[in-house]
Tab-separated table of C-alpha atoms in Angstrom:
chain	number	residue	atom	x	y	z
A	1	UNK	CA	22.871	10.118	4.435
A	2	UNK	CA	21.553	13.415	4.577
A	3	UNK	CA	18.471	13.723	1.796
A	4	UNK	CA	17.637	16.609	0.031
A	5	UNK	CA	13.870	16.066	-1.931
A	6	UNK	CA	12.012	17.512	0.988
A	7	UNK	CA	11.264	20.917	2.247
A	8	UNK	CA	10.808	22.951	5.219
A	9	UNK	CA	6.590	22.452	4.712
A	10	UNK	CA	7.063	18.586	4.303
A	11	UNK	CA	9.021	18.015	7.716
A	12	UNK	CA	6.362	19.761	9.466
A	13	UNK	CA	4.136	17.331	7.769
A	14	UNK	CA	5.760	14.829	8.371
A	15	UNK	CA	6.012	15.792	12.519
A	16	UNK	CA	2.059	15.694	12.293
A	17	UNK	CA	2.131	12.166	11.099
A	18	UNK	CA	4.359	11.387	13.735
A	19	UNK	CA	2.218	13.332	16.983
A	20	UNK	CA	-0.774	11.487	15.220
A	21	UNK	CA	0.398	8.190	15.138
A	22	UNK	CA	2.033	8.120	18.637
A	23	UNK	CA	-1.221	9.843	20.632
A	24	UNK	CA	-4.179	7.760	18.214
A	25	UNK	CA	-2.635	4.471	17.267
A	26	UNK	CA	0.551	3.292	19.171
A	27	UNK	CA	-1.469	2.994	21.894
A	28	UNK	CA	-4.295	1.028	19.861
A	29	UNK	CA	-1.582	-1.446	17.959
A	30	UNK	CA	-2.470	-4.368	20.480
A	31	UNK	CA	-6.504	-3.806	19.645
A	32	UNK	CA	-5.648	-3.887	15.663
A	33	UNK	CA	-3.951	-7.117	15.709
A	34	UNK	CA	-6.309	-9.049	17.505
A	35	UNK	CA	-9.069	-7.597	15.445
A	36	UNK	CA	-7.341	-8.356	12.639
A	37	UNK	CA	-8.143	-4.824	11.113
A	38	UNK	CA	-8.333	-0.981	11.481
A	39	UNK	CA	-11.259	0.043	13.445
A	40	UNK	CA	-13.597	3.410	12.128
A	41	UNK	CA	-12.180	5.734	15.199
A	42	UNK	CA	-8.997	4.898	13.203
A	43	UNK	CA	-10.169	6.217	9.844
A	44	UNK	CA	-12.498	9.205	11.629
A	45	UNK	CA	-9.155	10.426	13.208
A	46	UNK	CA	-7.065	10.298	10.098
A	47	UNK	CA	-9.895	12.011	8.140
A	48	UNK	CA	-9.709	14.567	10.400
A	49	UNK	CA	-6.324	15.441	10.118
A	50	UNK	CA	-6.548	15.406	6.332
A	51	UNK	CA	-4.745	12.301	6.077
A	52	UNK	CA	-6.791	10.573	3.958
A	53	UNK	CA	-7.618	13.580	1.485
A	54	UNK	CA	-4.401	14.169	-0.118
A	55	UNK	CA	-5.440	13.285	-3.626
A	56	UNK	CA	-8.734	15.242	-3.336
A	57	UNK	CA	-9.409	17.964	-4.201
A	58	UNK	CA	-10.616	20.655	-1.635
A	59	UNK	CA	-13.863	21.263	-3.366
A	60	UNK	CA	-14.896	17.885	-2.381
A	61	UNK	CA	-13.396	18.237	1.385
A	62	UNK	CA	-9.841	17.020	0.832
A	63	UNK	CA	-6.232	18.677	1.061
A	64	UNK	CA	-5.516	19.359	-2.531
A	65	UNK	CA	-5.378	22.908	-4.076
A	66	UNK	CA	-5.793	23.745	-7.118
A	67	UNK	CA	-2.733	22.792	-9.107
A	68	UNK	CA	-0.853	22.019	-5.835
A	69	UNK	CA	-0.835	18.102	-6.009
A	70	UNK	CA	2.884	17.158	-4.508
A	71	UNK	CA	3.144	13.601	-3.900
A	72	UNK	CA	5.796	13.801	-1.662
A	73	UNK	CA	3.244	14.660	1.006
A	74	UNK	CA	2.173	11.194	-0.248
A	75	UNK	CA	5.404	9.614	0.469
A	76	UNK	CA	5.840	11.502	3.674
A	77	UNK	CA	2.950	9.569	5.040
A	78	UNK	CA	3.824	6.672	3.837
A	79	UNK	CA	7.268	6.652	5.113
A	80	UNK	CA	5.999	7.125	8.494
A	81	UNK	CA	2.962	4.862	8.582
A	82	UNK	CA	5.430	2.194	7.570
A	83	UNK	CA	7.788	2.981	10.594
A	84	UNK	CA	5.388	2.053	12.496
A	85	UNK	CA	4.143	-1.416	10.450
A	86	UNK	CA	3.688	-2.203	7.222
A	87	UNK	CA	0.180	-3.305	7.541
A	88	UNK	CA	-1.111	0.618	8.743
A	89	UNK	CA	0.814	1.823	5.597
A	90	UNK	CA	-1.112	-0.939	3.317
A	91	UNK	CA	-4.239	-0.176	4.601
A	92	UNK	CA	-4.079	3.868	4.443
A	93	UNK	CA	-2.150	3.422	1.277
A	94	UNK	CA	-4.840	1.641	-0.354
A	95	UNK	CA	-7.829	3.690	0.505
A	96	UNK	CA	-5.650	7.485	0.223
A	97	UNK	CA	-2.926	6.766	-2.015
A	98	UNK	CA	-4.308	4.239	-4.669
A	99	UNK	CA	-8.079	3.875	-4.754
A	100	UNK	CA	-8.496	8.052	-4.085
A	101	UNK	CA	-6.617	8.615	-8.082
A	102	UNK	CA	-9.469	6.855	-9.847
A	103	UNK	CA	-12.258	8.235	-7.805
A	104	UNK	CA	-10.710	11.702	-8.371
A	105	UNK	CA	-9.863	11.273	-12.574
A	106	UNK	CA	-11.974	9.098	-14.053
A	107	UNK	CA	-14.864	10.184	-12.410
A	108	UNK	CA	-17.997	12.311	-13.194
A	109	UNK	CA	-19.222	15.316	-11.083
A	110	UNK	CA	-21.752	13.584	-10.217
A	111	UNK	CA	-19.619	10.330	-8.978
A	112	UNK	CA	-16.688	12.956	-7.255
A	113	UNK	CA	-19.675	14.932	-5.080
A	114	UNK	CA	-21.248	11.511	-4.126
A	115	UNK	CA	-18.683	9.841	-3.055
A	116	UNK	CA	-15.859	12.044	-2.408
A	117	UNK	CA	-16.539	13.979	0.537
A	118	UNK	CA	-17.237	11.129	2.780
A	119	UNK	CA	-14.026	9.213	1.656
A	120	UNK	CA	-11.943	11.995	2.739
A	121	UNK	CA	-13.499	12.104	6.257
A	122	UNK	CA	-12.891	8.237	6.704
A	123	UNK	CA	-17.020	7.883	6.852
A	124	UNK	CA	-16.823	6.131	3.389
A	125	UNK	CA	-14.136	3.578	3.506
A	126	UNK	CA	-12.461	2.153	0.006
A	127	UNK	CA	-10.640	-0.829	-1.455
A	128	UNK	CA	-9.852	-2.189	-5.196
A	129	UNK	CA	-10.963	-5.093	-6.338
A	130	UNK	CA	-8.578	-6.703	-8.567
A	131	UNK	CA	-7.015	-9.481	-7.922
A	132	UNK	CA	-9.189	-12.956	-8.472
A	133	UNK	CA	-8.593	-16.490	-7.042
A	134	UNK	CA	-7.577	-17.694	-10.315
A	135	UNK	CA	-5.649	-14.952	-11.819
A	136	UNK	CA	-3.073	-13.356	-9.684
A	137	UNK	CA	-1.048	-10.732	-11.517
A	138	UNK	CA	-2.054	-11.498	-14.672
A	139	UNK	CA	-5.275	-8.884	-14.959
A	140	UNK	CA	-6.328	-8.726	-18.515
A	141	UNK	CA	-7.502	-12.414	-17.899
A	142	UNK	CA	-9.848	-11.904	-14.956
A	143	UNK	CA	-13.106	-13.664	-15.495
A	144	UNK	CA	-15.405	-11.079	-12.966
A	145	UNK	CA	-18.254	-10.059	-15.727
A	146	UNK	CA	-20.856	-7.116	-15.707
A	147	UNK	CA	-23.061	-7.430	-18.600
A	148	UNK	CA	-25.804	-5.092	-19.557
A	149	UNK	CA	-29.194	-5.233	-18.830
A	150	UNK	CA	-31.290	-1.693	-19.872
A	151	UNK	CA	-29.496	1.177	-17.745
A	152	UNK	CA	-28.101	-1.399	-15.521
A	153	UNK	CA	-25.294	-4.002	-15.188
A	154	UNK	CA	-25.357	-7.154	-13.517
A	155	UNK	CA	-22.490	-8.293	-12.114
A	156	UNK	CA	-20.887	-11.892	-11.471
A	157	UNK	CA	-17.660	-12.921	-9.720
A	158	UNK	CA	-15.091	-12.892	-7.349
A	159	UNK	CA	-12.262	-11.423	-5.837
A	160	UNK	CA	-9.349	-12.137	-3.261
A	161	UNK	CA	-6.400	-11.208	-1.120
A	162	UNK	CA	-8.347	-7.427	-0.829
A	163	UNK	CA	-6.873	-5.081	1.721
A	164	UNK	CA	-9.400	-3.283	3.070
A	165	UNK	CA	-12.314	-5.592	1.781
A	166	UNK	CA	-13.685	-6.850	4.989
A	167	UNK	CA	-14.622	-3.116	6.023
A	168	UNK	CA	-15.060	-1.500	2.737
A	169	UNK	CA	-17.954	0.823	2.196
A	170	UNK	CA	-16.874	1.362	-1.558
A	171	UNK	CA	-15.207	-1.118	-3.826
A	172	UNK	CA	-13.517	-0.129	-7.413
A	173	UNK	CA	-14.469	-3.599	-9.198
A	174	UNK	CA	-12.568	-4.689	-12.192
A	175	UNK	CA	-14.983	-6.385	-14.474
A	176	UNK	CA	-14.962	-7.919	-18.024
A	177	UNK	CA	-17.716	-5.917	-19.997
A	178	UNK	CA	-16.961	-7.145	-23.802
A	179	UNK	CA	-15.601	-10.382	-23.193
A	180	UNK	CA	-14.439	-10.580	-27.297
A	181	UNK	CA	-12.054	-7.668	-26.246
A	182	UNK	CA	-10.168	-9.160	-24.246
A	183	UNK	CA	-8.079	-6.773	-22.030
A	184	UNK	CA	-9.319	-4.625	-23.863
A	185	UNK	CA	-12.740	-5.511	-22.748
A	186	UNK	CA	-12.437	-4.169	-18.936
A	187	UNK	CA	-14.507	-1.658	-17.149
A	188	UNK	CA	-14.493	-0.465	-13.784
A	189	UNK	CA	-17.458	-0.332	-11.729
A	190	UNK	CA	-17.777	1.627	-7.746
A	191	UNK	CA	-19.775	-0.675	-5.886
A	192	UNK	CA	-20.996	-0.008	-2.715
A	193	UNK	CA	-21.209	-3.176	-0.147
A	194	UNK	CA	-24.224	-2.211	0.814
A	195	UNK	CA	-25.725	-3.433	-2.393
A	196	UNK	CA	-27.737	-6.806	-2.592
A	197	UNK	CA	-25.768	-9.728	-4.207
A	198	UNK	CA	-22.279	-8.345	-2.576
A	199	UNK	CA	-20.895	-11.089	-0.086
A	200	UNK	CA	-18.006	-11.021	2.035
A	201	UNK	CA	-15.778	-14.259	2.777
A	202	UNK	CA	-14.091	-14.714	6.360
A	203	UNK	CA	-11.146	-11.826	7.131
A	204	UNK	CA	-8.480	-14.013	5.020
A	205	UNK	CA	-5.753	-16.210	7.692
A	206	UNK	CA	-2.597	-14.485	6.587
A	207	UNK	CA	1.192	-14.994	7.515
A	208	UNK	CA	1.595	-11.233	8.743
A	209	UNK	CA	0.193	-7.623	8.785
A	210	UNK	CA	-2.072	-9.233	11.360
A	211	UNK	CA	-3.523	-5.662	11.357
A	212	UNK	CA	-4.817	-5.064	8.399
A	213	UNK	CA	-8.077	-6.267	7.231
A	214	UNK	CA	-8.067	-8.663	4.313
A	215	UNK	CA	-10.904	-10.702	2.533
A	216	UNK	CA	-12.496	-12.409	-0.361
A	217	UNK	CA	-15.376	-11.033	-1.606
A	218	UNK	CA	-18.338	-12.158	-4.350
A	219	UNK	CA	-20.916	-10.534	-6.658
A	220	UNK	CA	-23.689	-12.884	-7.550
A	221	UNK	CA	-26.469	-10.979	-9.958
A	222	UNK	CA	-25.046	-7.606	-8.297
A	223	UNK	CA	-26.753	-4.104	-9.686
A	224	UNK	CA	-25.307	-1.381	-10.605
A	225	UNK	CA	-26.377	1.576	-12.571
A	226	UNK	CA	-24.490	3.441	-15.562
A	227	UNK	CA	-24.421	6.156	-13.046
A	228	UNK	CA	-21.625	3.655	-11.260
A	229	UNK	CA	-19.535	3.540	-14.059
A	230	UNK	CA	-16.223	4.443	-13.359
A	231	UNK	CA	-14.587	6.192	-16.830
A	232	UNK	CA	-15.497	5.125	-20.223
A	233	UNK	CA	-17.008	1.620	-21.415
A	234	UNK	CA	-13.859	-0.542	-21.638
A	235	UNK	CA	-11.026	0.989	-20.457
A	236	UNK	CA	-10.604	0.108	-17.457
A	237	UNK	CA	-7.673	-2.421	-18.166
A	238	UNK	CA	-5.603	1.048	-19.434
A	239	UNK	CA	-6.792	2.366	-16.678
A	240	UNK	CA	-5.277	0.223	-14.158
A	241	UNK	CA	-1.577	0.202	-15.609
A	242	UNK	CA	-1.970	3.978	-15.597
A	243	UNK	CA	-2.470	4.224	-12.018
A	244	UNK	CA	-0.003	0.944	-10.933
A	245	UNK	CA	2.988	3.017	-10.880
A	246	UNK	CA	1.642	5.494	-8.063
A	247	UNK	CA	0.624	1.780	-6.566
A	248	UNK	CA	4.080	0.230	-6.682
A	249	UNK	CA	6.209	3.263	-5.959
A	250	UNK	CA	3.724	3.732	-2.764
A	251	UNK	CA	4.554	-0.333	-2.178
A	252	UNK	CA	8.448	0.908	-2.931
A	253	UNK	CA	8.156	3.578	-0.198
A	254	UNK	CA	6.544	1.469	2.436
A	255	UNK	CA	9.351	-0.819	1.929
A	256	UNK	CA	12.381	0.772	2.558
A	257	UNK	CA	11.167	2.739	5.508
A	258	UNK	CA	9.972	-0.491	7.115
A	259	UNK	CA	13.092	-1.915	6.404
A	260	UNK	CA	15.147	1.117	7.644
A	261	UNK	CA	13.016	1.489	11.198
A	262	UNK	CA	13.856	-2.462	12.003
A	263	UNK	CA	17.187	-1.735	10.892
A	264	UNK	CA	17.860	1.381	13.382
A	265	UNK	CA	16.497	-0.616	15.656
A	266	UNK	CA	18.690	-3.622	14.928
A	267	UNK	CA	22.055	-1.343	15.304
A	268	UNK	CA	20.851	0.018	18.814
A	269	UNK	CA	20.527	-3.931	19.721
A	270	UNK	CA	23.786	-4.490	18.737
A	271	UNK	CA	25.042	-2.172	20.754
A	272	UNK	CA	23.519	-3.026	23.714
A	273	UNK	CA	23.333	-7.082	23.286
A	274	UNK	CA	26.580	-8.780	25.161
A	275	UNK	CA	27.944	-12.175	24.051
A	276	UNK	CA	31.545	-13.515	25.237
A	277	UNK	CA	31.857	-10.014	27.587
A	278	UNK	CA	31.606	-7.661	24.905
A	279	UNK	CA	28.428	-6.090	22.914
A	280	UNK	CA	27.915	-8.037	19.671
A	281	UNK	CA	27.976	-4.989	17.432
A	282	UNK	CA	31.945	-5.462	18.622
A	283	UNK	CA	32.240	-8.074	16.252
A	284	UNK	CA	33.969	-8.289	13.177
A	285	UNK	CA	30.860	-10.183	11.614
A	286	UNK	CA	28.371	-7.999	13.240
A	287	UNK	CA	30.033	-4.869	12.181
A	288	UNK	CA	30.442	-5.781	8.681
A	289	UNK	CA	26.920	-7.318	8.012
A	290	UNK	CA	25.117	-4.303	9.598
A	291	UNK	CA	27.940	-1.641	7.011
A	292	UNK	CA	26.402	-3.935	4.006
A	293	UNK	CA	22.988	-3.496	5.155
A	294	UNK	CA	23.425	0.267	6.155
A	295	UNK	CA	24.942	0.809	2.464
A	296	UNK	CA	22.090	-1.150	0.463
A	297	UNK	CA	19.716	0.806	2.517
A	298	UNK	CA	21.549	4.012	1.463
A	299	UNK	CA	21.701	2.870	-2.396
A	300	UNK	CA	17.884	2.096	-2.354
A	301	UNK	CA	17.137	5.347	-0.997
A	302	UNK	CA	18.603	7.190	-3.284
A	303	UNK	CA	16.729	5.285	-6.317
A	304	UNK	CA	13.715	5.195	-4.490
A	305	UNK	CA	13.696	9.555	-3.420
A	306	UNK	CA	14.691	10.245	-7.674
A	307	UNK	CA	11.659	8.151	-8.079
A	308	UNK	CA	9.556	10.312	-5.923
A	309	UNK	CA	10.865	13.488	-7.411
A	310	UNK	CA	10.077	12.055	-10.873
A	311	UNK	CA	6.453	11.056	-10.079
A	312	UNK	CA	5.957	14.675	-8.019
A	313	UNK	CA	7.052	16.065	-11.382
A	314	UNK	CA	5.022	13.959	-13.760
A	315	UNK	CA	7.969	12.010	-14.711
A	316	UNK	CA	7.763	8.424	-13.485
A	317	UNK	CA	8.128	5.387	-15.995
A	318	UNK	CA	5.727	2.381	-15.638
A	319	UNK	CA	9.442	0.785	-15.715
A	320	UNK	CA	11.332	2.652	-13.306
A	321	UNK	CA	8.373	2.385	-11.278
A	322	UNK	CA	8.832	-1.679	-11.306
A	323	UNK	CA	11.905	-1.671	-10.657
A	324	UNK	CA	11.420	1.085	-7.560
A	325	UNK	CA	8.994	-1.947	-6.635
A	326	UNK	CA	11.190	-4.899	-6.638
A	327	UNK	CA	14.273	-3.936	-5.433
A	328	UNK	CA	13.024	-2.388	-2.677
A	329	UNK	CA	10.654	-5.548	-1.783
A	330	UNK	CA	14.134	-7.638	-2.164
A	331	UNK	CA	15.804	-5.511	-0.440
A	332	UNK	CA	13.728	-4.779	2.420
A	333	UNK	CA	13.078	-8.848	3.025
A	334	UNK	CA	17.228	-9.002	3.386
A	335	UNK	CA	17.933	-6.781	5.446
A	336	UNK	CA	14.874	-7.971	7.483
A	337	UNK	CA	15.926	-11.500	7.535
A	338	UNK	CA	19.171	-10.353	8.409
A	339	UNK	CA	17.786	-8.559	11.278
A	340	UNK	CA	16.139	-11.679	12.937
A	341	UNK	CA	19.679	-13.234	12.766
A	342	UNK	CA	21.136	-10.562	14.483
A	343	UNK	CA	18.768	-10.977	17.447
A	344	UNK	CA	19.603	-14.470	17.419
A	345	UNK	CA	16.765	-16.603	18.992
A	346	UNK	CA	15.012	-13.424	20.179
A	347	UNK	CA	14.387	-12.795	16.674
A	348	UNK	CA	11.784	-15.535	16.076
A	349	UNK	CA	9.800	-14.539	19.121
A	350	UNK	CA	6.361	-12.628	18.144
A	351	UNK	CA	7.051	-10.233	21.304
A	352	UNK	CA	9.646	-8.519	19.374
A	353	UNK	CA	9.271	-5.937	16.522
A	354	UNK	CA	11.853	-7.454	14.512
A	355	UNK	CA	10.094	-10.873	14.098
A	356	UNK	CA	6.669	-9.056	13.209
A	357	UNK	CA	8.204	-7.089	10.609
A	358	UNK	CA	10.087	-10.090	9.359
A	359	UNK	CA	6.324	-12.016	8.218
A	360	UNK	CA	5.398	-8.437	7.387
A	361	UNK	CA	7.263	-8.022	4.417
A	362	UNK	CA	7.751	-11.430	2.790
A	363	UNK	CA	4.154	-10.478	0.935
A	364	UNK	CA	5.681	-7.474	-0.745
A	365	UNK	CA	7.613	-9.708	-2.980
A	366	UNK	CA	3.961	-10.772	-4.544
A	367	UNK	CA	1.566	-7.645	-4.152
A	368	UNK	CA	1.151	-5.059	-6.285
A	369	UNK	CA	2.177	-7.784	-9.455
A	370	UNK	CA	4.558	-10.425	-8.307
A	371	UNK	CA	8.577	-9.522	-8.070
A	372	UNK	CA	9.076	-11.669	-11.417
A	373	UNK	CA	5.769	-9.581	-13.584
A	374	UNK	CA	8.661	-6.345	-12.721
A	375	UNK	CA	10.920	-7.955	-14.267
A	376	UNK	CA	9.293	-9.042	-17.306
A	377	UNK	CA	8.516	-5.423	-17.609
A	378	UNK	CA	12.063	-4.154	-17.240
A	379	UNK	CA	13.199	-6.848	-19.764
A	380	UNK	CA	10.214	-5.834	-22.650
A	381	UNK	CA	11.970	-2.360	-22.279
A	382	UNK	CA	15.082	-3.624	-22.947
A	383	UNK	CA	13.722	-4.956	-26.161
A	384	UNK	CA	13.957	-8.782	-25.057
């Protein structure tokens, strides 16, 4: 299906990504899974190509004019990062594509010249701290606090399941600052791990993404100044659901071209796997299972690219945005799983690309709020 949201300047992009990726990591995949994580040549390299800068501005070193912002460059990277794994398009994703918007907007001059310049080089490495070990999805309850003390704040808590967090030079923090308030009552915080009281948990034991680097983290009596303070007192929980959508259409992108990579990879099997004298892709069953597959992909992408457009234009619901998000996480894990079935026993083995991707993915269904939290916010909008 030929598609039509990108131009002559984002397919040159997009063959930059690809020269990149094949000369600086390919070769380097082996090294990332066995460290469990993205090593700082990595992030130098990407800085360097301007990677990492898209949301910045260029004032403050990055790749954005003024007035030029196209996220489709966004999505171009993605796209292409996820081709590759999902857990290189999680980890770039988080630091470029979702922690970069709230260093960028809600910050002060100050804040942007500090911290800015180094991000987009790789030198100063991001993650967000959200999610807690008791919460989950459900952010307006977290319990991390940061209460006031003179032209400080002390903060208290914990957080988990942070991509990122074991190599983090710069964390956004979540924290409840009026406690009375409720959601209401959250502010955001840039804390740098350097500071005394931050502590780092073991790189967390996960299922897949092997590669990417993932980790509790705690705050005990941690101190940070007003001059840390990431937009105004308290609004940090609006904050957060403005800048999900960018999160989970990012998530929504990753997906599908994940799932479409294994997939074209999956077809060429077919063609060249013989069973009973004759390639499997021969097969009745074979041939129809793959047209489904091929056709959902198809459908997805077409939702998915109106979604980009929308967002590159300003246009993107919070809803459509959750529902770019779980379809494609559904989607991708079924076409996945069929995938392994189509390589038959080969499919389970670790050696092959389609059994890696397979773990890969099954997270997507819960990151970036759970597959069911979408839902309950497509069904509020349907007045229900």
């Amino acid at each position: 299906m030929e598609r039509t949201i990108y131009d002559a300047d984002h397919e040159s992009f997009r063959e930059s990504v690809r020269e990149f990726l094949a000369r600086e990591v390919e070769p380097h995949l082996e090294k990332y899974e066995q460290n469990h994580g993205l090593d700082r040549e990595f992030w130098r390299a990407a800085g360097a190509q301007g990677f990492l800068g898209l949301e910045i501005p260029e004032q403050y070193g990055g790749q954005l004019e003024p007035g030029a912002g196209d996220y489709r460059f966004n999505a171009v990277l993605t796209e292409e990062l996820a081709r590759v794994n999902m857990a290189l398009a999680s980890c770039v994703g988080i630091h470029a594509d979702i922690v970069a918007p709230y260093l960028v907007h809600l910050t002060t001059e100050e804040q942007r010249e500090r911290w800015l310049p180094p991000y987009a080089t790789g030198e100063l490495l991001g993650a967000i701290g959200m999610t807690e070990p008791s919460v989950g999805s459900d952010l307006a309850n977290l319990r991390t606090t940061a209460v006031q003390d003179g032209d400080s704040w002390v903060i208290n808590g914990s957080k988990t399941f942070i991509t990122n967090g074991f190599s983090a030079d710069l964390v956004v923090v979540a924290a409840r600052t009026s406690p009375e308030k409720k959601a209401k009552g959250i502010s955001l915080f840039g804390v740098e791990t350097a500071n005394p009281g931050f502590a780092l948990g073991r790189k967390l034991d996960k299922v897949g993404q092997d590669e990417s680097d993932t980790a509790e983290m705690s705050f005990t009596d941690l101190r940070v100044s007003n001059d840390d303070l990431i937009g105004p007192l308290d609004t940090g929980f609006v904050s957060m659901m403005q800048f999900l959508p960018q999160e989970r259409l990012n998530c929504a992108v990753a997906n599908l071209a994940h799932a479409r990579q294994i997939l074209d990879e999956t077809i060429q099997y077919a063609k060249e796997r013989e069973a009973f004298g004759q390639p499997i892709g021969r097969f009745q069953n074979t041939q129809f299972l793959l047209a489904e597959l091929v056709t959902k992909a198809d459908v997805t992408q077409a939702f998915i690219d109106q979604c980009v457009t929308a967002h590159a234009a300003g246009r993107l619901t919070p809803v459509d945005a959750a529902k770019a998000k779980w379809w494609s996480s559904q989607v991708q894990n079924e076409i996945l799983d069929h995938c392994v079935q189509v390589h038959g026993g080969y499919g389970y083995m670790n050696e092959y690309r389609v059994a890696r991707a397979w773990r890969d993915a099954r997270v997507t269904k819960i990151w970036a709020g759970s597959n069911e939290i979408m839902k309950m916010l497509i069904g509020r909008d349907l007045g229900l």
